Amino acid sequence: MNLNEYPAEPFRIKAVETVKMISREEREKVVKEAGYNTFLINSEDVYIDLLTDSGTNAMSDKQWAGMMMGDEAYAGSRNFHHLEATVRELFGFKHIVPTHQGRGAENLLSQIAIKPGQYVPGNMYFTTTRYHQERNGGIFVDIIRDEAHDAGLDIPFKGNIDLNKLEKLIEEKGAENIAYVCLAVTVNLAGGQPVSMENMRAVRALTNKYGIKVFYDATRCVENAYYIKEQEKGFADKSIKDIVHEMFSYADGCTMSGKKDCLVNIGGFLCMNDEELFATAKELVVVYEGMPSYGGMAGRDMEAMAIGLRESMQFEYIEHRIKQVRYLGEKLKAAGIPIIEPIGGHAVFLDARRFCPHLTQDQFPAQSLAANLYVESGVRSMERGIVSAGRDKATGKNHAPKLETVRLTIPRRVYTYRHMDVVADAVIKLYAHKEQIKGLRFVYEPKQLRFFTARFEEI
Ligand code: PM9
């Protein structure tokens, strides 16, 4: 491993938060009380928290200064105008509707753009996204390239849409029965895999041919842009900002969870160019979120988001971000730990099928692996497999995704390379006695988005 490949943190640390490690006996008690669900563990009991990169970002001094400039008027806050102008400039969309977080935007888009019975093709599902699509009568269809389901296959742009799958679906169902194409940049559950610009252009050309709209899930768009710059021919000399702008030029709008690439702790938005859709979204946002000029965010949140989105496009920031994740992945790979390859933008995904070959998928190997990693080390991770996938709405049967993974998700600007070393050592130590990881069964299974609050016991 060549350490020169990994740039030092491009920031100095101005405020610190102390963490502590409780004893192994205490961790065993905690995990049992949490029903073997890492979502139900108190943050105070966690040593290194890799549950998610969502809302766990460290803000910059400039963002904190922006927080003091919050205009908390009920309507027409100047911070909204700042956010609107920033998103218009960076993404190029005409209209922005603020929401409290990403799923608020997904709720609005699904309500206004899906007619019951219509299909919503996408490059692999995301939990909250698919939930809102289905809740509004949509039928999700996975049109990601087949290779994305193969954990060990190391090829670039594994998040791409399979154009043949998309065209086949349109031909079979009829263009009028496709609500829109949902294109995620990057693809979270495939392992944070990016989509190439060539693929985005091709999806645009194909959907134009049939008059179908394309909405991006923009949640980790800046991370996607870094991969395009690094790995796609013709983009090495382009700025991240220009790449992001071109990416969105092939879309009709997007949903955004600001809690990731906007470098803030809360917030989101919905964008579109279409006037009619915008008018409907504005009518609906007041029902679920708030005035069209705040949508569930405080003025100070919108200010921090406008500043954060611009900061995230600085090359030094995003290069360090991607490479810090890669550093952890490469360390694990070198030790023979099975992970999803190539290493994605926001997380390293352990391949629980190969980590726990003694467990069947209905014994929830990834859920148990995440619980055991916590007991081993105080490191919190997240299951991204059969539990997250939930049940088929029509048949009631478990979706059984090919990828059964545990996600080690790196918060932005929070941890150092040394923390990554500690995490790698913990996983390697657990791998040495992996046969002791037991299967789990449900003791409580919520009806929707079950992974958040489900409880389990050991078999
Ligand atoms: N992602 C994550 O940890 C937080 C919720 S699920 C544990 O990865 C995508 C690609 C996401 C995402 C959230 C949302 C929803 C939409 N699309 O959490 O509502 O990764 O802001 O965004 C989570 P909100």
PDB file of N, CA, C and O in Angstrom, residues 54-55 83 97-108 128 132 256-260 264-270 285 287-291 294-298 301-302 305:
ATOM      1  N   SER A  54     -25.018  10.117   6.601  1.00  0.00           N
ATOM      2  CA  SER A  54     -26.188  10.976   6.416  1.00  0.00           C
ATOM      3  C   SER A  54     -26.389  11.898   7.612  1.00  0.00           C
ATOM      4  O   SER A  54     -26.730  11.429   8.707  1.00  0.00           O
ATOM      5  N   GLY A  55     -26.149  13.171   7.414  1.00  0.00           N
ATOM      6  CA  GLY A  55     -26.354  14.136   8.497  1.00  0.00           C
ATOM      7  C   GLY A  55     -25.260  14.090   9.551  1.00  0.00           C
ATOM      8  O   GLY A  55     -25.373  14.732  10.593  1.00  0.00           O
ATOM      9  N   LEU A  83     -29.862  29.836  -1.186  1.00  0.00           N
ATOM     10  CA  LEU A  83     -29.836  28.409  -1.547  1.00  0.00           C
ATOM     11  C   LEU A  83     -30.348  28.214  -2.978  1.00  0.00           C
ATOM     12  O   LEU A  83     -29.740  27.488  -3.779  1.00  0.00           O
ATOM     13  N   VAL A  97     -37.512  23.288  -4.641  1.00  0.00           N
ATOM     14  CA  VAL A  97     -38.502  23.230  -3.558  1.00  0.00           C
ATOM     15  C   VAL A  97     -37.790  22.634  -2.345  1.00  0.00           C
ATOM     16  O   VAL A  97     -37.401  21.463  -2.373  1.00  0.00           O
ATOM     17  N   PRO A  98     -37.577  23.396  -1.294  1.00  0.00           N
ATOM     18  CA  PRO A  98     -36.848  22.856  -0.142  1.00  0.00           C
ATOM     19  C   PRO A  98     -37.697  21.866   0.652  1.00  0.00           C
ATOM     20  O   PRO A  98     -38.923  21.992   0.699  1.00  0.00           O
ATOM     21  N   THR A  99     -37.042  20.881   1.258  1.00  0.00           N
ATOM     22  CA  THR A  99     -37.746  19.874   2.071  1.00  0.00           C
ATOM     23  C   THR A  99     -36.912  19.599   3.326  1.00  0.00           C
ATOM     24  O   THR A  99     -35.745  19.973   3.376  1.00  0.00           O
ATOM     25  N   HIS A 100     -37.498  18.888   4.290  1.00  0.00           N
ATOM     26  CA  HIS A 100     -36.759  18.689   5.547  1.00  0.00           C
ATOM     27  C   HIS A 100     -35.585  17.741   5.367  1.00  0.00           C
ATOM     28  O   HIS A 100     -34.579  17.837   6.057  1.00  0.00           O
ATOM     29  N   GLN A 101     -35.702  16.768   4.453  1.00  0.00           N
ATOM     30  CA  GLN A 101     -34.570  15.920   4.070  1.00  0.00           C
ATOM     31  C   GLN A 101     -34.936  15.226   2.776  1.00  0.00           C
ATOM     32  O   GLN A 101     -35.967  15.540   2.166  1.00  0.00           O
ATOM     33  N   GLY A 102     -34.106  14.266   2.337  1.00  0.00           N
ATOM     34  CA  GLY A 102     -34.306  13.678   1.014  1.00  0.00           C
ATOM     35  C   GLY A 102     -35.663  13.037   0.818  1.00  0.00           C
ATOM     36  O   GLY A 102     -36.311  13.209  -0.223  1.00  0.00           O
ATOM     37  N   ARG A 103     -36.123  12.289   1.826  1.00  0.00           N
ATOM     38  CA  ARG A 103     -37.380  11.557   1.648  1.00  0.00           C
ATOM     39  C   ARG A 103     -38.574  12.498   1.544  1.00  0.00           C
ATOM     40  O   ARG A 103     -39.619  12.120   1.023  1.00  0.00           O
ATOM     41  N   GLY A 104     -38.440  13.714   2.042  1.00  0.00           N
ATOM     42  CA  GLY A 104     -39.490  14.729   1.861  1.00  0.00           C
ATOM     43  C   GLY A 104     -39.613  15.052   0.376  1.00  0.00           C
ATOM     44  O   GLY A 104     -40.726  15.183  -0.162  1.00  0.00           O
ATOM     45  N   ALA A 105     -38.483  15.170  -0.292  1.00  0.00           N
ATOM     46  CA  ALA A 105     -38.483  15.437  -1.737  1.00  0.00           C
ATOM     47  C   ALA A 105     -39.012  14.227  -2.498  1.00  0.00           C
ATOM     48  O   ALA A 105     -39.760  14.360  -3.477  1.00  0.00           O
ATOM     49  N   GLU A 106     -38.648  13.018  -2.024  1.00  0.00           N
ATOM     50  CA  GLU A 106     -39.122  11.786  -2.688  1.00  0.00           C
ATOM     51  C   GLU A 106     -40.645  11.666  -2.551  1.00  0.00           C
ATOM     52  O   GLU A 106     -41.329  11.257  -3.494  1.00  0.00           O
ATOM     53  N   ASN A 107     -41.152  12.035  -1.401  1.00  0.00           N
ATOM     54  CA  ASN A 107     -42.595  12.003  -1.178  1.00  0.00           C
ATOM     55  C   ASN A 107     -43.291  12.930  -2.176  1.00  0.00           C
ATOM     56  O   ASN A 107     -44.246  12.526  -2.856  1.00  0.00           O
ATOM     57  N   LEU A 108     -42.795  14.148  -2.300  1.00  0.00           N
ATOM     58  CA  LEU A 108     -43.435  15.107  -3.213  1.00  0.00           C
ATOM     59  C   LEU A 108     -43.349  14.622  -4.656  1.00  0.00           C
ATOM     60  O   LEU A 108     -44.346  14.598  -5.379  1.00  0.00           O
ATOM     61  N   THR A 128     -35.874   4.351   1.022  1.00  0.00           N
ATOM     62  CA  THR A 128     -36.919   5.377   1.159  1.00  0.00           C
ATOM     63  C   THR A 128     -37.483   5.761  -0.213  1.00  0.00           C
ATOM     64  O   THR A 128     -38.682   6.040  -0.334  1.00  0.00           O
ATOM     65  N   HIS A 132     -41.539   5.381  -1.220  1.00  0.00           N
ATOM     66  CA  HIS A 132     -42.461   6.445  -1.668  1.00  0.00           C
ATOM     67  C   HIS A 132     -43.031   6.155  -3.054  1.00  0.00           C
ATOM     68  O   HIS A 132     -44.198   6.448  -3.325  1.00  0.00           O
ATOM     69  N   MET A 256     -32.876  15.511  -3.632  1.00  0.00           N
ATOM     70  CA  MET A 256     -31.572  15.642  -2.980  1.00  0.00           C
ATOM     71  C   MET A 256     -31.720  15.471  -1.473  1.00  0.00           C
ATOM     72  O   MET A 256     -32.535  16.154  -0.840  1.00  0.00           O
ATOM     73  N   SER A 257     -30.959  14.542  -0.924  1.00  0.00           N
ATOM     74  CA  SER A 257     -30.796  14.514   0.527  1.00  0.00           C
ATOM     75  C   SER A 257     -29.575  15.366   0.826  1.00  0.00           C
ATOM     76  O   SER A 257     -28.444  14.952   0.576  1.00  0.00           O
ATOM     77  N   GLY A 258     -29.803  16.533   1.352  1.00  0.00           N
ATOM     78  CA  GLY A 258     -28.699  17.460   1.626  1.00  0.00           C
ATOM     79  C   GLY A 258     -27.765  16.961   2.713  1.00  0.00           C
ATOM     80  O   GLY A 258     -26.673  17.505   2.905  1.00  0.00           O
ATOM     81  N   LYS A 259     -28.183  15.905   3.406  1.00  0.00           N
ATOM     82  CA  LYS A 259     -27.428  15.411   4.559  1.00  0.00           C
ATOM     83  C   LYS A 259     -26.138  14.700   4.160  1.00  0.00           C
ATOM     84  O   LYS A 259     -25.380  14.270   5.013  1.00  0.00           O
ATOM     85  N   LYS A 260     -25.923  14.551   2.868  1.00  0.00           N
ATOM     86  CA  LYS A 260     -24.705  13.894   2.393  1.00  0.00           C
ATOM     87  C   LYS A 260     -23.795  14.952   1.740  1.00  0.00           C
ATOM     88  O   LYS A 260     -23.066  15.643   2.430  1.00  0.00           O
ATOM     89  N   VAL A 264     -24.066  19.121   5.409  1.00  0.00           N
ATOM     90  CA  VAL A 264     -24.834  19.644   6.546  1.00  0.00           C
ATOM     91  C   VAL A 264     -25.432  18.483   7.339  1.00  0.00           C
ATOM     92  O   VAL A 264     -25.225  17.310   7.004  1.00  0.00           O
ATOM     93  N   ASN A 265     -26.173  18.805   8.382  1.00  0.00           N
ATOM     94  CA  ASN A 265     -26.739  17.777   9.250  1.00  0.00           C
ATOM     95  C   ASN A 265     -28.219  17.504   8.973  1.00  0.00           C
ATOM     96  O   ASN A 265     -28.761  16.508   9.449  1.00  0.00           O
ATOM     97  N   ILE A 266     -28.863  18.388   8.245  1.00  0.00           N
ATOM     98  CA  ILE A 266     -30.290  18.190   7.940  1.00  0.00           C
ATOM     99  C   ILE A 266     -30.656  19.004   6.697  1.00  0.00           C
ATOM    100  O   ILE A 266     -30.019  20.012   6.417  1.00  0.00           O
ATOM    101  N   GLY A 267     -31.673  18.532   5.980  1.00  0.00           N
ATOM    102  CA  GLY A 267     -32.172  19.302   4.842  1.00  0.00           C
ATOM    103  C   GLY A 267     -32.195  18.509   3.550  1.00  0.00           C
ATOM    104  O   GLY A 267     -31.593  17.441   3.440  1.00  0.00           O
ATOM    105  N   GLY A 268     -32.936  19.036   2.596  1.00  0.00           N
ATOM    106  CA  GLY A 268     -33.018  18.400   1.281  1.00  0.00           C
ATOM    107  C   GLY A 268     -33.775  19.320   0.337  1.00  0.00           C
ATOM    108  O   GLY A 268     -34.192  20.411   0.731  1.00  0.00           O
ATOM    109  N   PHE A 269     -33.915  18.885  -0.901  1.00  0.00           N
ATOM    110  CA  PHE A 269     -34.722  19.674  -1.845  1.00  0.00           C
ATOM    111  C   PHE A 269     -35.090  18.848  -3.067  1.00  0.00           C
ATOM    112  O   PHE A 269     -34.517  17.774  -3.313  1.00  0.00           O
ATOM    113  N   LEU A 270     -36.063  19.400  -3.792  1.00  0.00           N
ATOM    114  CA  LEU A 270     -36.536  18.812  -5.046  1.00  0.00           C
ATOM    115  C   LEU A 270     -36.323  19.872  -6.117  1.00  0.00           C
ATOM    116  O   LEU A 270     -36.612  21.048  -5.883  1.00  0.00           O
ATOM    117  N   VAL A 285     -46.065  21.086  -1.105  1.00  0.00           N
ATOM    118  CA  VAL A 285     -45.009  21.223  -0.088  1.00  0.00           C
ATOM    119  C   VAL A 285     -45.570  21.848   1.194  1.00  0.00           C
ATOM    120  O   VAL A 285     -45.141  21.514   2.299  1.00  0.00           O
ATOM    121  N   VAL A 287     -48.316  21.221   2.514  1.00  0.00           N
ATOM    122  CA  VAL A 287     -49.045  20.199   3.273  1.00  0.00           C
ATOM    123  C   VAL A 287     -48.085  19.391   4.142  1.00  0.00           C
ATOM    124  O   VAL A 287     -48.363  19.108   5.297  1.00  0.00           O
ATOM    125  N   TYR A 288     -46.953  19.026   3.568  1.00  0.00           N
ATOM    126  CA  TYR A 288     -46.052  18.086   4.251  1.00  0.00           C
ATOM    127  C   TYR A 288     -44.828  18.727   4.897  1.00  0.00           C
ATOM    128  O   TYR A 288     -44.266  18.182   5.842  1.00  0.00           O
ATOM    129  N   GLU A 289     -44.360  19.842   4.354  1.00  0.00           N
ATOM    130  CA  GLU A 289     -43.065  20.358   4.774  1.00  0.00           C
ATOM    131  C   GLU A 289     -43.167  21.748   5.411  1.00  0.00           C
ATOM    132  O   GLU A 289     -42.732  21.961   6.521  1.00  0.00           O
ATOM    133  N   GLY A 290     -43.706  22.679   4.669  1.00  0.00           N
ATOM    134  CA  GLY A 290     -43.800  24.062   5.119  1.00  0.00           C
ATOM    135  C   GLY A 290     -43.868  24.983   3.920  1.00  0.00           C
ATOM    136  O   GLY A 290     -44.028  24.519   2.783  1.00  0.00           O
ATOM    137  N   MET A 291     -43.741  26.269   4.133  1.00  0.00           N
ATOM    138  CA  MET A 291     -43.797  27.242   3.028  1.00  0.00           C
ATOM    139  C   MET A 291     -42.773  26.875   1.950  1.00  0.00           C
ATOM    140  O   MET A 291     -41.696  26.358   2.271  1.00  0.00           O
ATOM    141  N   TYR A 294     -39.152  27.576   2.812  1.00  0.00           N
ATOM    142  CA  TYR A 294     -38.309  26.923   3.827  1.00  0.00           C
ATOM    143  C   TYR A 294     -38.467  25.402   3.863  1.00  0.00           C
ATOM    144  O   TYR A 294     -37.504  24.689   4.190  1.00  0.00           O
ATOM    145  N   GLY A 295     -39.669  24.907   3.536  1.00  0.00           N
ATOM    146  CA  GLY A 295     -39.850  23.461   3.399  1.00  0.00           C
ATOM    147  C   GLY A 295     -39.258  22.602   4.498  1.00  0.00           C
ATOM    148  O   GLY A 295     -38.580  21.616   4.210  1.00  0.00           O
ATOM    149  N   GLY A 296     -39.455  22.982   5.747  1.00  0.00           N
ATOM    150  CA  GLY A 296     -38.990  22.112   6.829  1.00  0.00           C
ATOM    151  C   GLY A 296     -37.602  22.436   7.333  1.00  0.00           C
ATOM    152  O   GLY A 296     -37.104  21.798   8.256  1.00  0.00           O
ATOM    153  N   MET A 297     -36.957  23.396   6.715  1.00  0.00           N
ATOM    154  CA  MET A 297     -35.627  23.798   7.197  1.00  0.00           C
ATOM    155  C   MET A 297     -35.709  25.176   7.856  1.00  0.00           C
ATOM    156  O   MET A 297     -36.517  26.021   7.461  1.00  0.00           O
ATOM    157  N   ALA A 298     -34.840  25.386   8.850  1.00  0.00           N
ATOM    158  CA  ALA A 298     -34.693  26.727   9.401  1.00  0.00           C
ATOM    159  C   ALA A 298     -33.873  27.555   8.408  1.00  0.00           C
ATOM    160  O   ALA A 298     -33.138  26.996   7.584  1.00  0.00           O
ATOM    161  N   ASP A 301     -30.312  26.614   8.471  1.00  0.00           N
ATOM    162  CA  ASP A 301     -29.990  25.342   7.791  1.00  0.00           C
ATOM    163  C   ASP A 301     -29.793  25.571   6.288  1.00  0.00           C
ATOM    164  O   ASP A 301     -28.918  24.965   5.668  1.00  0.00           O
ATOM    165  N   MET A 302     -30.652  26.419   5.727  1.00  0.00           N
ATOM    166  CA  MET A 302     -30.546  26.666   4.276  1.00  0.00           C
ATOM    167  C   MET A 302     -29.248  27.402   3.954  1.00  0.00           C
ATOM    168  O   MET A 302     -28.617  27.155   2.927  1.00  0.00           O
ATOM    169  N   MET A 305     -26.419  24.978   4.081  1.00  0.00           N
ATOM    170  CA  MET A 305     -26.494  24.075   2.935  1.00  0.00           C
ATOM    171  C   MET A 305     -25.952  24.747   1.672  1.00  0.00           C
ATOM    172  O   MET A 305     -25.194  24.143   0.894  1.00  0.00           O
TER     173      MET A 305
END
